[in-house]
XYZ file of C-alpha atoms in Angstrom:
372
model
C -29.432 -17.283 10.738
C -29.924 -13.471 10.667
C -30.183 -11.343 7.515
C -26.542 -10.214 7.663
C -25.298 -13.814 7.918
C -27.620 -14.858 5.099
C -26.350 -12.026 2.888
C -22.732 -12.952 3.657
C -23.390 -16.593 2.799
C -25.149 -15.661 -0.458
C -22.302 -13.345 -1.463
C -19.700 -16.024 -0.783
C -21.598 -18.480 -2.968
C -21.337 -15.965 -5.808
C -17.631 -15.302 -5.322
C -14.991 -16.569 -7.699
C -11.606 -17.582 -6.247
C -8.582 -15.693 -7.543
C -7.162 -18.802 -9.229
C -10.219 -19.166 -11.457
C -9.840 -15.656 -12.875
C -6.157 -16.285 -13.516
C -6.792 -19.660 -15.151
C -9.369 -18.253 -17.570
C -7.668 -14.976 -18.452
C -4.027 -16.131 -18.592
C -4.277 -17.768 -22.051
C -5.883 -14.598 -23.435
C -2.896 -12.419 -22.576
C 0.233 -12.157 -24.738
C 3.289 -14.025 -23.474
C 5.263 -10.766 -23.277
C 2.907 -9.578 -20.525
C 4.573 -12.104 -18.229
C 8.113 -11.591 -19.520
C 10.560 -9.659 -17.302
C 10.658 -5.927 -18.048
C 14.156 -4.731 -17.030
C 13.209 -1.218 -18.110
C 11.281 -0.883 -14.847
C 14.610 -1.287 -13.056
C 15.686 1.876 -14.852
C 12.657 3.698 -13.425
C 13.644 2.623 -9.917
C 17.253 3.727 -10.527
C 16.236 7.104 -11.985
C 14.188 7.890 -8.882
C 17.053 6.916 -6.611
C 19.215 9.369 -8.578
C 16.547 12.066 -8.191
C 16.712 11.619 -4.415
C 20.517 11.793 -4.362
C 20.555 14.904 -6.549
C 17.913 16.475 -4.322
C 20.089 15.958 -1.247
C 23.163 17.232 -3.103
C 21.335 20.442 -3.980
C 19.986 20.724 -0.420
C 23.517 20.505 0.958
C 24.138 23.945 -0.580
C 21.019 25.599 0.867
C 23.040 27.311 3.608
C 24.700 29.325 0.831
C 21.415 30.383 -0.808
C 19.941 33.848 -0.159
C 16.948 33.459 2.138
C 14.499 34.739 -0.482
C 15.564 31.975 -2.906
C 15.071 29.040 -0.517
C 11.354 28.597 -1.484
C 12.629 27.692 -4.966
C 13.634 24.350 -3.465
C 9.967 23.401 -2.909
C 9.419 22.040 -6.457
C 12.471 19.834 -5.912
C 10.975 18.585 -2.631
C 7.730 17.807 -4.467
C 9.642 15.890 -7.129
C 11.487 13.954 -4.418
C 8.192 13.162 -2.708
C 6.850 11.711 -5.941
C 10.062 9.705 -6.298
C 9.391 8.077 -2.928
C 5.987 6.981 -4.226
C 7.580 5.606 -7.395
C 10.295 3.852 -5.381
C 7.627 1.927 -3.488
C 5.588 1.029 -6.563
C 8.603 0.093 -8.696
C 10.031 -1.991 -5.822
C 6.578 -3.541 -5.426
C 6.680 -4.685 -9.076
C 10.264 -5.839 -8.690
C 9.472 -7.949 -5.624
C 6.590 -9.610 -7.482
C 9.044 -10.808 -10.135
C 7.770 -8.805 -13.122
C 10.998 -6.844 -13.673
C 13.948 -9.254 -13.489
C 14.489 -12.847 -12.404
C 17.989 -12.496 -10.923
C 17.288 -12.939 -7.202
C 20.494 -11.270 -6.019
C 19.901 -8.133 -8.087
C 16.234 -8.185 -7.089
C 17.122 -8.257 -3.401
C 19.733 -5.492 -3.693
C 17.550 -3.154 -5.735
C 14.496 -3.986 -3.634
C 16.448 -3.077 -0.521
C 17.552 0.248 -2.013
C 14.098 1.030 -3.369
C 12.397 0.411 -0.018
C 15.012 2.049 2.206
C 13.350 5.477 2.308
C 10.128 3.704 3.300
C 11.825 1.971 6.246
C 10.724 -1.393 4.840
C 13.198 -4.316 4.778
C 12.723 -6.106 1.475
C 12.518 -9.474 3.264
C 9.695 -8.082 5.389
C 7.910 -6.791 2.283
C 7.973 -10.208 0.653
C 6.505 -11.725 3.824
C 3.820 -9.180 4.738
C 2.784 -8.182 1.216
C 3.540 -10.990 -1.230
C 2.838 -13.920 1.058
C 0.328 -12.697 3.626
C -1.658 -9.906 1.983
C -1.966 -11.389 -1.488
C -2.938 -14.862 -0.328
C -5.356 -13.665 2.373
C -6.664 -10.394 0.916
C -9.144 -8.649 3.206
C -9.833 -11.852 5.094
C -9.687 -12.405 8.831
C -5.967 -13.258 8.445
C -4.899 -10.296 6.295
C -2.456 -8.053 8.240
C -3.502 -5.101 6.062
C -7.227 -5.188 6.827
C -9.196 -2.882 9.114
C -9.372 -3.811 12.785
C -12.401 -5.727 14.037
C -14.762 -4.204 16.584
C -14.046 -7.138 18.889
C -10.251 -6.744 18.844
C -8.619 -5.222 21.956
C -8.526 -1.424 22.104
C -4.739 -1.257 22.277
C -2.297 1.317 20.895
C -2.301 -0.144 17.382
C -6.058 0.012 17.042
C -6.206 3.423 18.750
C -3.694 4.960 16.317
C -5.527 3.574 13.296
C -8.817 4.890 14.650
C -7.234 8.308 15.159
C -5.471 8.565 11.774
C -7.341 6.723 9.027
C -10.034 8.306 6.839
C -13.464 7.661 8.347
C -16.709 9.377 9.248
C -15.251 10.193 12.683
C -11.693 11.292 11.878
C -10.641 14.841 12.740
C -9.142 16.671 9.719
C -5.996 17.534 11.668
C -5.333 13.928 12.669
C -6.159 12.760 9.161
C -3.450 15.096 7.845
C -0.994 13.775 10.441
C -1.963 10.231 9.550
C -1.479 10.724 5.823
C 2.172 11.591 6.428
C 2.888 9.003 9.124
C 0.497 6.029 8.824
C 2.942 4.204 6.561
C 5.549 4.377 9.324
C 3.025 3.133 11.902
C 2.129 0.212 9.625
C 5.795 -0.748 9.349
C 6.536 -0.334 13.049
C 3.504 -2.406 14.000
C 4.320 -5.353 11.740
C 8.100 -5.303 12.107
C 8.021 -5.234 15.923
C 5.403 -7.994 15.875
C 7.662 -10.435 14.023
C 11.022 -9.316 15.445
C 10.058 -9.200 19.133
C 7.320 -11.840 19.324
C 6.828 -13.741 16.051
C 3.616 -15.193 17.417
C 0.091 -15.172 16.009
C -1.256 -14.142 19.411
C 0.130 -10.586 19.077
C -2.944 -8.399 19.384
C -1.800 -4.894 18.393
C -1.750 -5.790 14.683
C -4.963 -6.478 12.756
C -3.819 -10.033 11.994
C -0.507 -11.327 13.326
C 1.606 -13.712 11.276
C 4.910 -15.530 11.742
C 8.133 -15.743 9.746
C 11.050 -18.176 9.660
C 14.189 -17.695 11.803
C 16.148 -16.983 8.609
C 13.703 -14.248 7.587
C 13.787 -12.816 11.090
C 17.586 -12.479 11.007
C 17.484 -10.953 7.529
C 14.868 -8.382 8.531
C 16.892 -7.357 11.599
C 20.079 -6.928 9.555
C 18.307 -5.043 6.782
C 16.694 -2.738 9.330
C 20.130 -1.891 10.782
C 21.427 -1.160 7.276
C 18.391 1.024 6.520
C 18.960 3.012 9.732
C 22.627 3.460 8.780
C 21.652 4.859 5.365
C 19.188 7.301 6.919
C 21.830 8.452 9.395
C 24.266 8.933 6.531
C 21.719 11.150 4.779
C 21.214 13.202 7.942
C 24.976 13.588 8.405
C 25.382 14.668 4.770
C 22.825 17.390 5.447
C 24.793 18.385 8.550
C 21.640 18.068 10.684
C 20.769 21.549 9.443
C 17.076 22.212 10.268
C 16.243 23.898 6.926
C 18.041 21.244 4.891
C 16.371 18.438 6.845
C 12.932 20.009 6.649
C 13.007 20.663 2.906
C 14.944 17.648 1.597
C 14.257 14.894 4.121
C 11.076 15.371 6.164
C 8.994 17.177 3.524
C 9.664 14.694 0.670
C 9.031 11.768 3.012
C 5.750 13.353 4.177
C 4.646 13.949 0.585
C 5.682 10.464 -0.493
C 4.028 8.687 2.413
C 0.807 10.688 1.901
C 0.696 9.726 -1.772
C 1.335 6.081 -0.967
C -1.352 6.023 1.722
C -3.947 7.598 -0.583
C -3.636 4.602 -2.883
C -3.422 2.060 -0.046
C -6.486 3.406 1.758
C -8.611 3.095 -1.375
C -7.319 -0.388 -2.319
C -9.311 -2.408 0.210
C -10.394 -0.414 3.270
C -13.900 0.417 2.046
C -14.569 -3.146 0.851
C -16.161 -6.003 2.809
C -14.121 -8.833 4.270
C -14.385 -12.300 2.751
C -12.981 -15.758 3.324
C -12.919 -16.347 -0.443
C -10.095 -14.448 -2.131
C -12.129 -12.865 -4.938
C -10.244 -9.742 -6.134
C -13.383 -8.238 -7.681
C -15.057 -8.369 -4.256
C -12.286 -7.496 -1.825
C -10.307 -5.022 -3.979
C -11.107 -1.707 -5.602
C -9.690 -0.105 -8.750
C -9.809 3.658 -9.063
C -9.722 6.140 -11.908
C -6.966 8.732 -11.674
C -5.693 11.209 -14.286
C -3.561 9.491 -16.922
C -0.514 11.419 -15.744
C -0.657 9.635 -12.387
C -1.067 6.236 -14.012
C 2.030 7.025 -16.060
C 3.994 8.291 -13.069
C 2.872 5.556 -10.674
C 3.080 2.479 -12.902
C -0.683 1.930 -13.171
C -1.027 1.296 -9.446
C -4.649 2.473 -9.661
C -5.426 -0.815 -11.472
C -5.428 -2.638 -8.163
C -7.972 -5.387 -8.757
C -6.161 -6.227 -11.982
C -2.897 -6.442 -10.057
C -4.407 -8.852 -7.542
C -5.496 -11.178 -10.339
C -1.987 -11.216 -11.870
C 0.551 -9.988 -9.267
C 3.524 -10.910 -11.457
C 2.355 -9.314 -14.711
C 4.091 -6.321 -16.304
C 2.081 -3.336 -15.019
C 1.898 -1.937 -18.568
C -0.631 -4.710 -19.268
C -3.045 -3.928 -16.422
C -5.361 -2.033 -18.842
C -5.555 -5.156 -21.027
C -6.401 -7.265 -17.971
C -9.209 -4.791 -17.243
C -10.576 -5.146 -20.774
C -10.572 -8.947 -20.503
C -12.103 -8.841 -17.040
C -14.947 -6.622 -18.212
C -15.498 -8.807 -21.275
C -15.506 -12.207 -19.562
C -16.794 -11.179 -16.116
C -19.116 -8.236 -16.870
C -20.370 -6.294 -13.873
C -17.852 -7.699 -11.372
C -15.027 -5.146 -11.441
C -15.430 -2.346 -8.875
C -14.138 0.781 -10.597
C -14.783 4.332 -9.402
C -13.139 7.737 -9.479
C -10.452 8.274 -6.849
C -12.412 11.216 -5.426
C -15.497 9.021 -4.994
C -13.455 6.314 -3.253
C -12.094 8.952 -0.861
C -15.607 10.290 -0.211
C -16.814 6.795 0.695
C -13.927 6.377 3.129
C -14.862 9.642 4.837
C -18.547 8.677 5.061
C -18.101 5.297 6.759
C -16.644 4.083 10.075
C -13.411 2.077 9.899
C -13.827 -1.010 12.080
C -15.483 -4.229 10.956
C -18.528 -5.186 12.998
C -18.879 -8.189 10.730
C -17.774 -8.993 7.200
C -20.293 -6.618 5.614
C -20.738 -3.959 8.301
C -18.592 -1.107 9.591
C -18.781 0.368 13.066
C -16.999 3.085 15.028
C -14.677 2.979 18.058
C -17.599 2.741 20.477
C -19.306 -0.007 18.482
C -22.566 1.949 18.501
C -22.847 2.552 14.771
C -23.827 -0.102 12.258
C -23.143 0.961 8.667
C -23.275 -1.504 5.740
C -20.165 -1.571 3.568
C -21.024 0.724 0.656
C -22.218 -0.783 -2.591
C -19.518 0.165 -5.088
C -20.760 0.755 -8.640
C -19.305 -1.827 -11.021
C -17.502 -0.840 -14.192
C -20.444 -2.112 -16.257
C -22.635 0.612 -14.756
C -20.282 3.479 -15.533
């Protein structure tokens, strides 16, 4: 057994399965933390209204004097933030922390995820079922690619776009605005066209039921119809489309990907689902925690996926009290720096490598909250 294997084995012996954290901390949280919070449905609805109002204003841009058109940019920025909030509020909704009415949940989840081209049935499969139960393991569809996986188009695009020591700034910028779409396309085509675990252009293929497959296909058609309706309402006018459709989507996707990249991609892989090992929480300005429903508390979310996100800070306090030194918590800027200083493919569970496989860089040691 070599030193890397020995280290991996020792780390796994020290890991604590997700269920053990939940079992110990659950009785210490107030019952209202797990009660539905319908107010979050209002947040989702408000941001849908912001998008609709943004398009309504954009429909009049052809009547604006040219020198006033830049005044639309703050609206585009607000719409971009709304796309981020639509994902995070739909994320909470799909985990069951907002309402319990399944029909309303499905309808609002569909609407909330439409601008992200994500069928809500697909989200429940790829995120709730696959990612949360297999976080950063060999079978997690959201993990980095392995060095030994085929160098196909899926792996090539990720290598080109994602933050790493090798990424070109131009392609990183392109990736920030489009990697979310690539992630969706990769996983959706995998289950719709093949639905087989042998599919090799995704990091970890998974299968769904025939009923889910039909639902995803129908939802995808409905999503495409809504997007076409938006384009028609903007009369396919280049300025209107650029400012109120493409720019907000680019801003929204970039914001979403910033969080997603820092969640797990700089962490080691593990067969034991220990959220303090395979997940990372980041510090962001309080304004962003308020705007984005505490999404920066990502380890806390993985311990209690169905908790009201307002209580993530309390989960952090309990985690630090009862499991001191385990929570990985760093500034968002530091997490980004680590991503840009390391390669992005797994050589083994604890080592990153580059496209050529020539580098061998240990996964960075993240300072724990107890050290900050």
